[in-house]
Amino acid sequence: MDRSSAGISGQYTRSNNDYNQPNDHAASSRPGRYRQTTVRQWDPPPRTAPRRNEFYQSSAPCPSQYLLRRSVNPAQDFNALTQKEIMDGLVSKSHRFGHRYDGRDHGLYASSIKKYTSASKRPLNRAEQSQLMRLLPNFTATRSWNWRSLTTTLHSFTSAGVFTLHKPMDERVKLTQANLLSTLFDAIIFKCNQKPEARDIDAQGIANQLWAMAKLVDSGQERKPGLNEAVAALLPHMNAQKDQFIPQHIANLLWAMAKLVDNGQERTPGLNEAVASLLPNVNAQKAHFKPQEITNLLWAMAKLVKNGHEQTPEFNKAEASLLSLVNAQKDQFIPQHIANLLWAMAKLVDNGLERTPQLKEALAALLPHVNAQKANFKPQAIANLLWAMAKLVDNGQEQTPDLNAAVAALLSQVKPQKANFTPQAIANLLWTMAKLVDHGQEWTAGLNDAVAALLPHVNAQKDQFIPQHIANLLWAMAKLVDNGQERTPEVNEAVAALLPHVNAQEDQFNAQEIANLLWAMAKLVDNGQKQTPGLKGAVAVLLPLVNAQKDQFTPQHIANLLWAMAKLVDNGQEQTPELKEAVVALLPLVNDQKDQFIPQHIANLLWAMAKLVDSGLEKTPEFKDALAALLPHVNVQKDQFIPQHIANLLWAMAKLVKNGQEQTPEFNEAVASLLSLVNAQKANLKPQEIANLLWATAKLGELIELNVFTSTFKSLVYRISENPQFSQQEILMSLWGVMVCCARLALDSNAHKNNVLEKHMDDLFTRLENTSPDNEEDQSIMIMAASWLGRACPFVPHYQTIVSKRQSDFRNQLQSRIPSLRIEEEKSLNSLPPVDLLLPDHNMVIEIQGPFHYVGGDFKTRNGSTLLKIALLQKAGFEAIEIPVNRLCNQDLMKPYIDQIKTRIGISPQEHGSVSLKRRRADEAYVTADKGRQPSDHGYLTAEEHSEEQTGKPGKRKKTTSQ
């Protein structure tokens, strides 16, 4: 969120002396000792009394020398500083004295340019820079220059904006800049590497030079080898003189190193040692730091941590010392300081800083000043402050009245300044608002106005967003919509404007951005975004990147990506080879990083894996390994699951069972652990979660012990009656679940029959009486409920039937054994789903149960769908005989069932000889598809699944959808 200098921007530490301290303001021209002054005015001594070593004075002061001596003021014509005579004089002197020239006059000239910009309160503009550059091709630093001249020249020109890269950039100017910097860096490196060490290298010069180099990089100058070598050459001297640095130097040096690292400087051992050498001085000199120095130091420490610096004990002590000063000096911080300080605190906390008492006190001290100074914050400060608030809240900061007031105050400033926000600020602001809303921020008028003000600028500035901005913006749009933002034309236009840039910049997205983008697209589609060509194209270009960057994904990325794939597929995304490859690439990472997943990740991963399998993903060895790796963590982390996690996890378990998941000990333990949490958290469950839990518990059927099964239902059904906000789909799911519970009690002769559950069934059915579901699955639920309750059937059922060869063979074999027996096939009784075989003269049905009628295909543990169908048949007055299909493999296994049927219809088993039966396999049931956002598989097999059981080969599945 802070790719540019989200900390020090514009203002730097001021100085009351003239030795070019890192600041962009005028400094006085007082004479004084070297360490306390800049390049002083220099009056050449009379020729009659020459000083030793002042060998290069000309015989008489030329006009350029007089110009250099006099003060520069804002009103002075810039042309006076760019007279050709000045440069001719400097070049002449350099040539005349050769290697004996120490660069003093060049430094004085550079200082005069800085004084001009300081008095003007701005750096050189593009025209002034171009005018000056006509003189500078011959302004060449040499190795003979002394330390002070090198320091003054580099720092003064950098502060004045001489090296700034304006756009568009004139090639002549760019070349002159590069040549001048090259000679300066060469001279600095030579001076630093001298043996024995040059005596004039001082602490202040080291601080100024490193500050200037950091400023150069931050302003866009290329990181040429000369700059890197100059930084490396300076660092040992910095370490050697660590005890000579005053507070201002310490602040500037840490700021410079943080800025260099943030712009790509390698964190070499030398740089790490330099940072480590300064940290004890922060604590030792804490009483002398001014407000701006405190700000710069905390900003620098935050940037260093962000870029991988270890939080050593010395680092933490320095941090604590500085935070304690924030409260003490709270009334002296200007708006920019407040913005940088809160940004730094948020960044430190985001990178693992403990929320210590010092941090809490500092935060509490600053927040009231945000509201008090709201009118003084510039656009960048507003963006940084709101980003900081969101990050703090995201890391556990309580939304206190002061914080809420600060947020409200800042939001009110977004609309008035909307035209001044940069692309990065727009991206940060929308990300911030999305994050705050996700943490419970109310949709106030101020927030609505801020969002509405920014959205048109997304479209207007679409060509200026870098990959990070694009990822953050699409993530923000998805989050805002997911939390209630209306899909206005502006929202749609912003999304449409960004999507082509995903395609255009595909090779520049890092792992985090890929994960965020796919998550955002999945969330947008899940909230009604049409799968336009633009969106499909963006998804298509991102999917191959998942495989390419798989080694860079963190646990959170892995969880978000698999969730996104599952959501996209759930909303119609075609399972292309690229999508399958992306899933295959991610699954081994689940096993590798299994110990790093937090409860939310575990819930999302298992939900995603269940959804992908339900949508046709093959259960590969990698899939099974990932599942086996996650299941033990459900039990271990059970106390940390929130209600949403519990509901999603049980839904996932039920879906996995529906798709053939075996009953391993780990699976059964996970189910038992989750069910134990339901009653404890029932008060916090939302309607959708209650419906999911009822459906999942019912689907798992006899896998759950009867007492646990019934107590879970009792604790949940009361929540339905208390909550009138259930949607039609949620009521349908709940109704199916309650019917399964009643069915299980009805089939168990030892169970205590509970009329309360049946009353809830009646209430749910009544709430649906005036509705008209538009699909057969939902209609089937209402038909079954009407049959159970003895109420009028609201629909005429339409069932698909299929007769397998095994079913026909079994019917023929039974008929041959009992020629007089009347047998009907695929008969619908009392509007219920068809039975396999009906013996109408005996009110008997025969159900041949395939593996999909059982949990885990074990042919022992019946699932909810099976229990409900058998109970409904018995309630309608039919005797039901269940024959597991695996018991029809040979004559010996089938004989007991044939004999049982004979006995039931009053025929002795010996009356007819046994005839060899062919192997048969039959199964009939119906599955109601889950719709929309709700897992609503009501438990009946599709015709394709029926065919799969008959043939033993996968058939084409009917598409189902769920949350």
mmCIF file of N, CA, C and O in Angstrom, residues 477-478 480-482 484-493 495-496 523-530 535:
data_model
loop_
_atom_site.group_PDB
_atom_site.id
_atom_site.type_symbol
_atom_site.label_atom_id
_atom_site.label_comp_id
_atom_site.label_asym_id
_atom_site.label_seq_id
_atom_site.Cartn_x
_atom_site.Cartn_y
_atom_site.Cartn_z
ATOM 1 N N MET A 477 -12.945 -3.099 -4.639
ATOM 2 C CA MET A 477 -14.288 -3.123 -5.250
ATOM 3 C C MET A 477 -15.046 -4.373 -4.804
ATOM 4 O O MET A 477 -16.231 -4.320 -4.449
ATOM 5 N N ALA A 478 -14.344 -5.506 -4.834
ATOM 6 C CA ALA A 478 -14.985 -6.770 -4.465
ATOM 7 C C ALA A 478 -15.424 -6.743 -3.007
ATOM 8 O O ALA A 478 -16.527 -7.190 -2.666
ATOM 9 N N LEU A 480 -16.048 -4.061 -1.096
ATOM 10 C CA LEU A 480 -17.129 -3.089 -0.901
ATOM 11 C C LEU A 480 -18.466 -3.670 -1.338
ATOM 12 O O LEU A 480 -19.474 -3.563 -0.628
ATOM 13 N N VAL A 481 -18.474 -4.296 -2.499
ATOM 14 C CA VAL A 481 -19.716 -4.906 -3.001
ATOM 15 C C VAL A 481 -20.166 -6.029 -2.076
ATOM 16 O O VAL A 481 -21.353 -6.181 -1.777
ATOM 17 N N ASP A 482 -19.201 -6.814 -1.589
ATOM 18 C CA ASP A 482 -19.535 -7.921 -0.692
ATOM 19 C C ASP A 482 -20.115 -7.434 0.628
ATOM 20 O O ASP A 482 -20.822 -8.167 1.310
ATOM 21 N N GLY A 484 -22.107 -4.718 0.912
ATOM 22 C CA GLY A 484 -23.328 -3.930 0.750
ATOM 23 C C GLY A 484 -23.258 -2.765 -0.199
ATOM 24 O O GLY A 484 -24.272 -2.081 -0.390
ATOM 25 N N GLN A 485 -22.106 -2.489 -0.798
ATOM 26 C CA GLN A 485 -22.016 -1.405 -1.775
ATOM 27 C C GLN A 485 -22.904 -1.728 -2.975
ATOM 28 O O GLN A 485 -22.807 -2.801 -3.560
ATOM 29 N N GLU A 486 -23.760 -0.788 -3.322
ATOM 30 C CA GLU A 486 -24.634 -0.996 -4.480
ATOM 31 C C GLU A 486 -23.798 -1.018 -5.745
ATOM 32 O O GLU A 486 -22.829 -0.267 -5.883
ATOM 33 N N ARG A 487 -24.180 -1.913 -6.666
ATOM 34 C CA ARG A 487 -23.435 -2.012 -7.930
ATOM 35 C C ARG A 487 -23.906 -0.904 -8.868
ATOM 36 O O ARG A 487 -24.662 -1.129 -9.807
ATOM 37 N N THR A 488 -23.449 0.315 -8.577
ATOM 38 C CA THR A 488 -23.823 1.490 -9.365
ATOM 39 C C THR A 488 -23.113 1.457 -10.717
ATOM 40 O O THR A 488 -22.145 0.712 -10.909
ATOM 41 N N PRO A 489 -23.564 2.286 -11.659
ATOM 42 C CA PRO A 489 -22.843 2.372 -12.940
ATOM 43 C C PRO A 489 -21.367 2.731 -12.741
ATOM 44 O O PRO A 489 -20.502 2.249 -13.472
ATOM 45 N N GLU A 490 -21.076 3.578 -11.726
ATOM 46 C CA GLU A 490 -19.680 3.964 -11.486
ATOM 47 C C GLU A 490 -18.831 2.770 -11.045
ATOM 48 O O GLU A 490 -17.666 2.642 -11.449
ATOM 49 N N VAL A 491 -19.415 1.905 -10.207
ATOM 50 C CA VAL A 491 -18.697 0.703 -9.788
ATOM 51 C C VAL A 491 -18.423 -0.186 -11.001
ATOM 52 O O VAL A 491 -17.298 -0.662 -11.204
ATOM 53 N N ASN A 492 -19.450 -0.397 -11.807
ATOM 54 C CA ASN A 492 -19.287 -1.252 -12.992
ATOM 55 C C ASN A 492 -18.263 -0.677 -13.964
ATOM 56 O O ASN A 492 -17.458 -1.409 -14.552
ATOM 57 N N GLU A 493 -18.294 0.645 -14.135
ATOM 58 C CA GLU A 493 -17.335 1.277 -15.048
ATOM 59 C C GLU A 493 -15.909 1.155 -14.524
ATOM 60 O O GLU A 493 -14.965 0.948 -15.295
ATOM 61 N N VAL A 495 -14.684 -1.205 -12.563
ATOM 62 C CA VAL A 495 -14.241 -2.596 -12.747
ATOM 63 C C VAL A 495 -13.904 -2.840 -14.215
ATOM 64 O O VAL A 495 -12.855 -3.412 -14.541
ATOM 65 N N ALA A 496 -14.780 -2.389 -15.095
ATOM 66 C CA ALA A 496 -14.556 -2.592 -16.530
ATOM 67 C C ALA A 496 -13.289 -1.889 -17.010
ATOM 68 O O ALA A 496 -12.581 -2.378 -17.900
ATOM 69 N N LYS A 523 -15.061 -13.077 -6.073
ATOM 70 C CA LYS A 523 -16.027 -12.426 -5.181
ATOM 71 C C LYS A 523 -16.998 -11.550 -5.963
ATOM 72 O O LYS A 523 -18.200 -11.517 -5.685
ATOM 73 N N LEU A 524 -16.481 -10.836 -6.973
ATOM 74 C CA LEU A 524 -17.360 -9.996 -7.801
ATOM 75 C C LEU A 524 -18.379 -10.855 -8.541
ATOM 76 O O LEU A 524 -19.569 -10.524 -8.593
ATOM 77 N N VAL A 525 -17.915 -11.964 -9.121
ATOM 78 C CA VAL A 525 -18.831 -12.862 -9.837
ATOM 79 C C VAL A 525 -19.868 -13.436 -8.873
ATOM 80 O O VAL A 525 -21.049 -13.547 -9.203
ATOM 81 N N ASP A 526 -19.423 -13.773 -7.673
ATOM 82 C CA ASP A 526 -20.337 -14.333 -6.681
ATOM 83 C C ASP A 526 -21.388 -13.327 -6.251
ATOM 84 O O ASP A 526 -22.449 -13.692 -5.757
ATOM 85 N N ASN A 527 -21.095 -12.039 -6.450
ATOM 86 C CA ASN A 527 -22.042 -10.988 -6.086
ATOM 87 C C ASN A 527 -22.738 -10.385 -7.302
ATOM 88 O O ASN A 527 -23.203 -9.248 -7.260
ATOM 89 N N GLY A 528 -22.785 -11.148 -8.379
ATOM 90 C CA GLY A 528 -23.601 -10.737 -9.515
ATOM 91 C C GLY A 528 -22.870 -10.128 -10.686
ATOM 92 O O GLY A 528 -23.518 -9.743 -11.673
ATOM 93 N N GLN A 529 -21.562 -9.997 -10.628
ATOM 94 C CA GLN A 529 -20.807 -9.464 -11.760
ATOM 95 C C GLN A 529 -20.917 -10.421 -12.947
ATOM 96 O O GLN A 529 -20.683 -11.615 -12.814
ATOM 97 N N LYS A 530 -21.281 -9.882 -14.103
ATOM 98 C CA LYS A 530 -21.374 -10.720 -15.282
ATOM 99 C C LYS A 530 -19.986 -11.187 -15.700
ATOM 100 O O LYS A 530 -19.008 -10.456 -15.577
ATOM 101 N N LEU A 535 -13.583 -9.935 -18.077
ATOM 102 C CA LEU A 535 -13.329 -10.693 -16.857
ATOM 103 C C LEU A 535 -12.775 -12.077 -17.188
ATOM 104 O O LEU A 535 -11.815 -12.537 -16.575
#
